[in-house]
PDB file of C-alpha atoms and ligand atoms in Angstrom:
ATOM      1  CA  MET A   1       4.004  18.244  -3.233  1.00  0.00           C
ATOM      2  CA  ALA A   2       3.171  14.591  -2.745  1.00  0.00           C
ATOM      3  CA  GLY A   3       0.725  12.170  -4.217  1.00  0.00           C
ATOM      4  CA  VAL A   4      -0.128   8.601  -4.979  1.00  0.00           C
ATOM      5  CA  GLN A   5       0.921   7.757  -8.499  1.00  0.00           C
ATOM      6  CA  GLU A   6      -1.624   6.579 -10.990  1.00  0.00           C
ATOM      7  CA  GLY A   7      -1.559   2.833 -11.257  1.00  0.00           C
ATOM      8  CA  ALA A   8       0.216   2.424  -7.950  1.00  0.00           C
ATOM      9  CA  ASN A   9      -0.602  -0.695  -5.996  1.00  0.00           C
ATOM     10  CA  LEU A  10      -2.706  -0.076  -2.942  1.00  0.00           C
ATOM     11  CA  GLU A  11      -2.908  -2.549  -0.142  1.00  0.00           C
ATOM     12  CA  LEU A  12      -6.441  -2.868   1.124  1.00  0.00           C
ATOM     13  CA  ASP A  13      -7.907  -4.400   4.197  1.00  0.00           C
ATOM     14  CA  VAL A  14     -11.633  -4.084   3.760  1.00  0.00           C
ATOM     15  CA  THR A  15     -14.529  -5.142   5.932  1.00  0.00           C
ATOM     16  CA  LEU A  16     -18.062  -5.002   4.583  1.00  0.00           C
ATOM     17  CA  GLU A  17     -20.975  -5.013   6.968  1.00  0.00           C
ATOM     18  CA  SER A  18     -24.587  -5.203   6.000  1.00  0.00           C
ATOM     19  CA  VAL A  19     -26.623  -2.640   7.874  1.00  0.00           C
ATOM     20  CA  THR A  20     -30.189  -1.475   7.536  1.00  0.00           C
ATOM     21  CA  GLU A  21     -29.379   1.507   5.343  1.00  0.00           C
ATOM     22  CA  GLY A  22     -26.868  -0.208   3.145  1.00  0.00           C
ATOM     23  CA  VAL A  23     -23.332  -1.496   3.421  1.00  0.00           C
ATOM     24  CA  LEU A  24     -20.849  -0.188   5.905  1.00  0.00           C
ATOM     25  CA  VAL A  25     -17.335  -0.270   4.537  1.00  0.00           C
ATOM     26  CA  THR A  26     -14.371  -0.183   6.841  1.00  0.00           C
ATOM     27  CA  ALA A  27     -11.047  -0.044   5.076  1.00  0.00           C
ATOM     28  CA  THR A  28      -7.414   0.314   5.889  1.00  0.00           C
ATOM     29  CA  VAL A  29      -5.402   1.477   2.903  1.00  0.00           C
ATOM     30  CA  THR A  30      -1.675   1.345   2.543  1.00  0.00           C
ATOM     31  CA  ALA A  31      -0.480   3.433  -0.382  1.00  0.00           C
ATOM     32  CA  PRO A  32       2.888   4.379  -1.782  1.00  0.00           C
ATOM     33  CA  VAL A  33       3.389   8.138  -1.744  1.00  0.00           C
ATOM     34  CA  THR A  34       5.866   9.865  -3.965  1.00  0.00           C
ATOM     35  CA  GLY A  35       6.833  13.492  -4.061  1.00  0.00           C
ATOM     36  CA  GLU A  36       9.632  15.933  -3.526  1.00  0.00           C
ATOM     37  CA  CYS A  37      11.368  16.627  -0.270  1.00  0.00           C
ATOM     38  CA  ALA A  38      10.151  20.004   0.952  1.00  0.00           C
ATOM     39  CA  ARG A  39      13.669  20.976   1.978  1.00  0.00           C
ATOM     40  CA  CYS A  40      16.021  19.575  -0.632  1.00  0.00           C
ATOM     41  CA  LEU A  41      13.624  18.774  -3.520  1.00  0.00           C
ATOM     42  CA  GLU A  42      15.009  15.263  -3.853  1.00  0.00           C
ATOM     43  CA  PRO A  43      12.485  12.562  -4.726  1.00  0.00           C
ATOM     44  CA  VAL A  44      10.711  11.093  -1.742  1.00  0.00           C
ATOM     45  CA  ALA A  45       9.063   7.689  -1.624  1.00  0.00           C
ATOM     46  CA  GLN A  46       7.227   6.547   1.438  1.00  0.00           C
ATOM     47  CA  THR A  47       4.113   4.627   2.336  1.00  0.00           C
ATOM     48  CA  MET A  48       1.154   5.942   4.189  1.00  0.00           C
ATOM     49  CA  GLN A  49      -1.713   4.199   5.844  1.00  0.00           C
ATOM     50  CA  VAL A  50      -5.174   5.599   6.323  1.00  0.00           C
ATOM     51  CA  TRP A  51      -8.278   4.202   7.863  1.00  0.00           C
ATOM     52  CA  CYS A  52     -11.767   5.040   6.723  1.00  0.00           C
ATOM     53  CA  ARG A  53     -15.337   4.002   7.327  1.00  0.00           C
ATOM     54  CA  GLU A  54     -18.134   4.959   4.984  1.00  0.00           C
ATOM     55  CA  LEU A  55     -21.708   3.959   4.527  1.00  0.00           C
ATOM     56  CA  PHE A  56     -22.855   3.018   1.065  1.00  0.00           C
ATOM     57  CA  SER A  57     -26.579   3.463   1.176  1.00  0.00           C
ATOM     58  CA  TYR A  58     -28.971   1.536  -1.014  1.00  0.00           C
ATOM     59  CA  GLU A  59     -29.909   3.440  -4.084  1.00  0.00           C
ATOM     60  CA  GLN A  60     -32.977   5.541  -3.558  1.00  0.00           C
ATOM     61  CA  GLY A  61     -35.874   5.420  -5.972  1.00  0.00           C
ATOM     62  CA  SER A  62     -35.102   7.430  -9.055  1.00  0.00           C
ATOM     63  CA  GLY A  63     -37.945   9.834  -8.258  1.00  0.00           C
ATOM     64  CA  SER A  64     -36.647  10.965  -4.904  1.00  0.00           C
ATOM     65  CA  TYR A  65     -33.120  10.991  -6.260  1.00  0.00           C
ATOM     66  CA  GLU A  66     -34.053  13.471  -8.931  1.00  0.00           C
ATOM     67  CA  GLN A  67     -36.046  15.573  -6.525  1.00  0.00           C
ATOM     68  CA  ALA A  68     -32.995  15.984  -4.396  1.00  0.00           C
ATOM     69  CA  GLY A  69     -31.258  17.458  -7.396  1.00  0.00           C
ATOM     70  CA  GLY A  70     -27.520  17.759  -7.604  1.00  0.00           C
ATOM     71  CA  ASP A  71     -27.117  17.694  -3.863  1.00  0.00           C
ATOM     72  CA  ALA A  72     -27.888  13.999  -3.682  1.00  0.00           C
ATOM     73  CA  ALA A  73     -24.287  13.026  -4.204  1.00  0.00           C
ATOM     74  CA  GLU A  74     -23.181  15.099  -1.251  1.00  0.00           C
ATOM     75  CA  ASP A  75     -25.211  13.030   1.155  1.00  0.00           C
ATOM     76  CA  GLY A  76     -22.711  10.247   0.905  1.00  0.00           C
ATOM     77  CA  TYR A  77     -21.979   7.200  -1.152  1.00  0.00           C
ATOM     78  CA  SER A  78     -24.557   4.907  -2.556  1.00  0.00           C
ATOM     79  CA  LEU A  79     -24.530   1.456  -4.008  1.00  0.00           C
ATOM     80  CA  ASP A  80     -24.811   1.180  -7.750  1.00  0.00           C
ATOM     81  CA  GLY A  81     -27.054  -1.838  -7.886  1.00  0.00           C
ATOM     82  CA  ASP A  82     -24.875  -4.583  -6.455  1.00  0.00           C
ATOM     83  CA  LEU A  83     -21.727  -2.633  -7.146  1.00  0.00           C
ATOM     84  CA  LEU A  84     -19.766  -0.705  -4.605  1.00  0.00           C
ATOM     85  CA  ASP A  85     -17.188   1.715  -5.946  1.00  0.00           C
ATOM     86  CA  LEU A  86     -14.450   2.112  -3.403  1.00  0.00           C
ATOM     87  CA  GLU A  87     -12.345   4.503  -5.439  1.00  0.00           C
ATOM     88  CA  PRO A  88     -13.941   7.791  -4.319  1.00  0.00           C
ATOM     89  CA  VAL A  89     -13.822   6.616  -0.720  1.00  0.00           C
ATOM     90  CA  LEU A  90     -10.147   5.813  -0.941  1.00  0.00           C
ATOM     91  CA  ARG A  91      -9.406   9.094  -2.669  1.00  0.00           C
ATOM     92  CA  ASP A  92     -11.311  11.086  -0.062  1.00  0.00           C
ATOM     93  CA  ALA A  93      -9.424   9.279   2.676  1.00  0.00           C
ATOM     94  CA  LEU A  94      -5.984   9.504   1.118  1.00  0.00           C
ATOM     95  CA  VAL A  95      -5.881  13.020  -0.268  1.00  0.00           C
ATOM     96  CA  PRO A  96      -6.343  14.915   3.010  1.00  0.00           C
ATOM     97  CA  ALA A  97      -3.816  12.607   4.651  1.00  0.00           C
ATOM     98  CA  LEU A  98      -1.080  13.306   2.134  1.00  0.00           C
ATOM     99  CA  PRO A  99       1.905  15.031   3.654  1.00  0.00           C
ATOM    100  CA  LEU A 100       1.956  18.717   2.748  1.00  0.00           C
ATOM    101  CA  ALA A 101       5.678  18.937   3.197  1.00  0.00           C
ATOM    102  CA  PRO A 102       7.208  15.501   2.791  1.00  0.00           C
ATOM    103  CA  LEU A 103      10.798  15.094   3.868  1.00  0.00           C
ATOM    104  CA  CYS A 104      13.304  12.633   2.438  1.00  0.00           C
ATOM    105  CA  ARG A 105      14.315  12.070   6.028  1.00  0.00           C
ATOM    106  CA  ASP A 106      13.353  13.719   9.279  1.00  0.00           C
ATOM    107  CA  ASP A 107      16.658  15.501   9.696  1.00  0.00           C
ATOM    108  CA  CYS A 108      17.098  16.514   6.072  1.00  0.00           C
ATOM    109  CA  PRO A 109      19.491  19.462   6.127  1.00  0.00           C
ATOM    110  CA  GLY A 110      18.041  20.854   2.904  1.00  0.00           C
ATOM    111  CA  LEU A 111      19.912  23.112   0.543  1.00  0.00           C
ATOM    112  CA  CYS A 112      22.690  25.527   1.311  1.00  0.00           C
ATOM    113  CA  ALA A 113      21.130  28.981   1.540  1.00  0.00           C
ATOM    114  CA  GLU A 114      24.227  30.480  -0.093  1.00  0.00           C
ATOM    115  CA  CYS A 115      24.894  28.271  -3.075  1.00  0.00           C
ATOM    116  CA  GLY A 116      21.938  25.842  -3.228  1.00  0.00           C
ATOM    117  CA  VAL A 117      24.055  22.719  -2.991  1.00  0.00           C
ATOM    118  CA  LEU A 118      22.550  19.611  -1.360  1.00  0.00           C
ATOM    119  CA  LEU A 119      23.862  19.782   2.189  1.00  0.00           C
ATOM    120  CA  ALA A 120      23.329  16.049   2.638  1.00  0.00           C
ATOM    121  CA  GLN A 121      25.811  15.453  -0.172  1.00  0.00           C
ATOM    122  CA  ALA A 122      28.117  18.375   0.505  1.00  0.00           C
ATOM    123  CA  GLY A 123      28.792  17.137   4.000  1.00  0.00           C
ATOM    124  CA  PRO A 124      28.993  18.927   7.330  1.00  0.00           C
ATOM    125  CA  GLU A 125      32.184  20.743   6.408  1.00  0.00           C
ATOM    126  CA  HIS A 126      30.392  22.647   3.683  1.00  0.00           C
ATOM    127  CA  GLY A 127      30.071  26.278   4.527  1.00  0.00           C
ATOM    128  CA  HIS A 128      30.776  29.779   3.370  1.00  0.00           C
ATOM    129  CA  GLU A 129      32.996  32.341   4.939  1.00  0.00           C
ATOM    130  CA  ARG A 130      30.845  34.772   6.811  1.00  0.00           C
ATOM    131  CA  ALA A 131      33.360  37.534   6.420  1.00  0.00           C
ATOM    132  CA  VAL A 132      32.939  39.636   3.328  1.00  0.00           C
ATOM    133  CA  ASP A 133      35.485  39.020   0.626  1.00  0.00           C
ATOM    134  CA  PRO A 134      38.123  41.726   1.080  1.00  0.00           C
ATOM    135  CA  ARG A 135      37.799  42.663  -2.579  1.00  0.00           C
ATOM    136  CA  TRP A 136      34.179  43.611  -1.965  1.00  0.00           C
ATOM    137  CA  ALA A 137      34.567  45.159   1.447  1.00  0.00           C
ATOM    138  CA  GLY A 138      35.497  48.561   0.081  1.00  0.00           C
ATOM    139  CA  LEU A 139      32.594  48.607  -2.318  1.00  0.00           C
ATOM    140  CA  GLN A 140      30.156  47.548   0.346  1.00  0.00           C
ATOM    141  CA  GLN A 141      31.357  50.283   2.632  1.00  0.00           C
ATOM    142  CA  ARG A 142      30.905  52.884  -0.063  1.00  0.00           C
ATOM    143  CA  MET A 143      27.374  51.697  -0.844  1.00  0.00           C
ATOM    144  CA  THR A 144      26.420  51.779   2.824  1.00  0.00           C
ATOM    145  CA  THR A 145      27.704  55.306   3.116  1.00  0.00           C
ATOM    146  CA  GLN A 146      25.842  56.432   0.013  1.00  0.00           C
ATOM    147  CA  ALA A 147      22.587  54.911   1.216  1.00  0.00           C
ATOM    148  CA  GLU A 148      22.561  57.231   4.180  1.00  0.00           C
ATOM    149  CA  PRO A 149      21.708  60.777   3.199  1.00  0.00           C
ATOM    150  CA  ALA A 150      23.334  63.516   5.225  1.00  0.00           C
ATOM    151  CA  GLY A 151      21.501  64.325   8.426  1.00  0.00           C
ATOM    152  CA  SER A 152      19.492  61.119   8.393  1.00  0.00           C
ATOM    153  CA  PRO A 153      18.343  59.740  11.728  1.00  0.00           C
ATOM    154  CA  GLY A 154      20.613  57.345  13.529  1.00  0.00           C
ATOM    155  CA  PRO A 155      20.524  53.608  12.974  1.00  0.00           C
ATOM    156  CA  GLU A 156      18.174  53.032  15.917  1.00  0.00           C
ATOM    157  CA  LYS A 157      15.432  55.213  14.495  1.00  0.00           C
ATOM    158  CA  ARG A 158      15.788  53.755  11.051  1.00  0.00           C
ATOM    159  CA  GLU A 159      15.271  50.291  12.413  1.00  0.00           C
ATOM    160  CA  GLU A 160      12.071  51.310  14.130  1.00  0.00           C
ATOM    161  CA  SER A 161      10.500  52.697  11.014  1.00  0.00           C
ATOM    162  CA  GLY A 162      11.611  49.656   9.100  1.00  0.00           C
ATOM    163  CA  ARG A 163       9.676  47.410  11.447  1.00  0.00           C
ATOM    164  CA  GLY A 164       6.326  48.693  10.278  1.00  0.00           C
ATOM    165  CA  ARG A 165       3.922  46.624   8.302  1.00  0.00           C
ATOM    166  CA  PRO A 166       5.331  44.926   5.267  1.00  0.00           C
TER     167      PRO A 166
HETATM  168 ZN1   ZN B   1      15.504  16.252   1.757  1.00  0.00          ZN
HETATM  169 ZN1   ZN B   2      26.976  26.491  -0.041  1.00  0.00          ZN
END
C-alpha cells in the first residue's frame, strides 16, 4: 500500500565505528513515503524515520566463505573490500517500518459505504435516507415473504442457525 519511490531522496545521518570484527554502522534514515490512503484511496505522501544499526564484518577468506555455502549472506553484512553498501541495510530497515494502512489524515472519513463518494469532499451533510424508497418497499416486502417457506421456524431460530461458522 505504501512505499519509498525509486530515486527518492533519503536523508541520512550515519555514524561509522571501527570495531574488531568490522565496521559498525548506525544510521537514521528519513525517507519520503508515498501510497494510497487505506480508507479513501487518495494519494498519501508522508515522511518516515527509521533507525538502524548493523555490523559490516570484514570479508572472510574466500575459502571459508565458500565452505559456508549460500548461507554466508544470512550471517549479516560484510565489507566489500573498502566498500560498504548501505542500500540493503536501509531497505531492510525501511520496508518493515512502512505503514501497512497509511491514512491521508488520522481522521480520514473514507468513502461513503452507499455510493463510494469521498466523504471528505462530500461534507458532513452527505448521507442517504435510511428508509427504503417507497417505490421499492412493496417489492421488498414481497421478496421477504417469498423467502420464508410456509411453516418455517420463527425469526429467532433462523438467526441462531445463521450464526454458525461461515
Ligand atoms: Zn483518506
Ligand atoms: Zn453516499
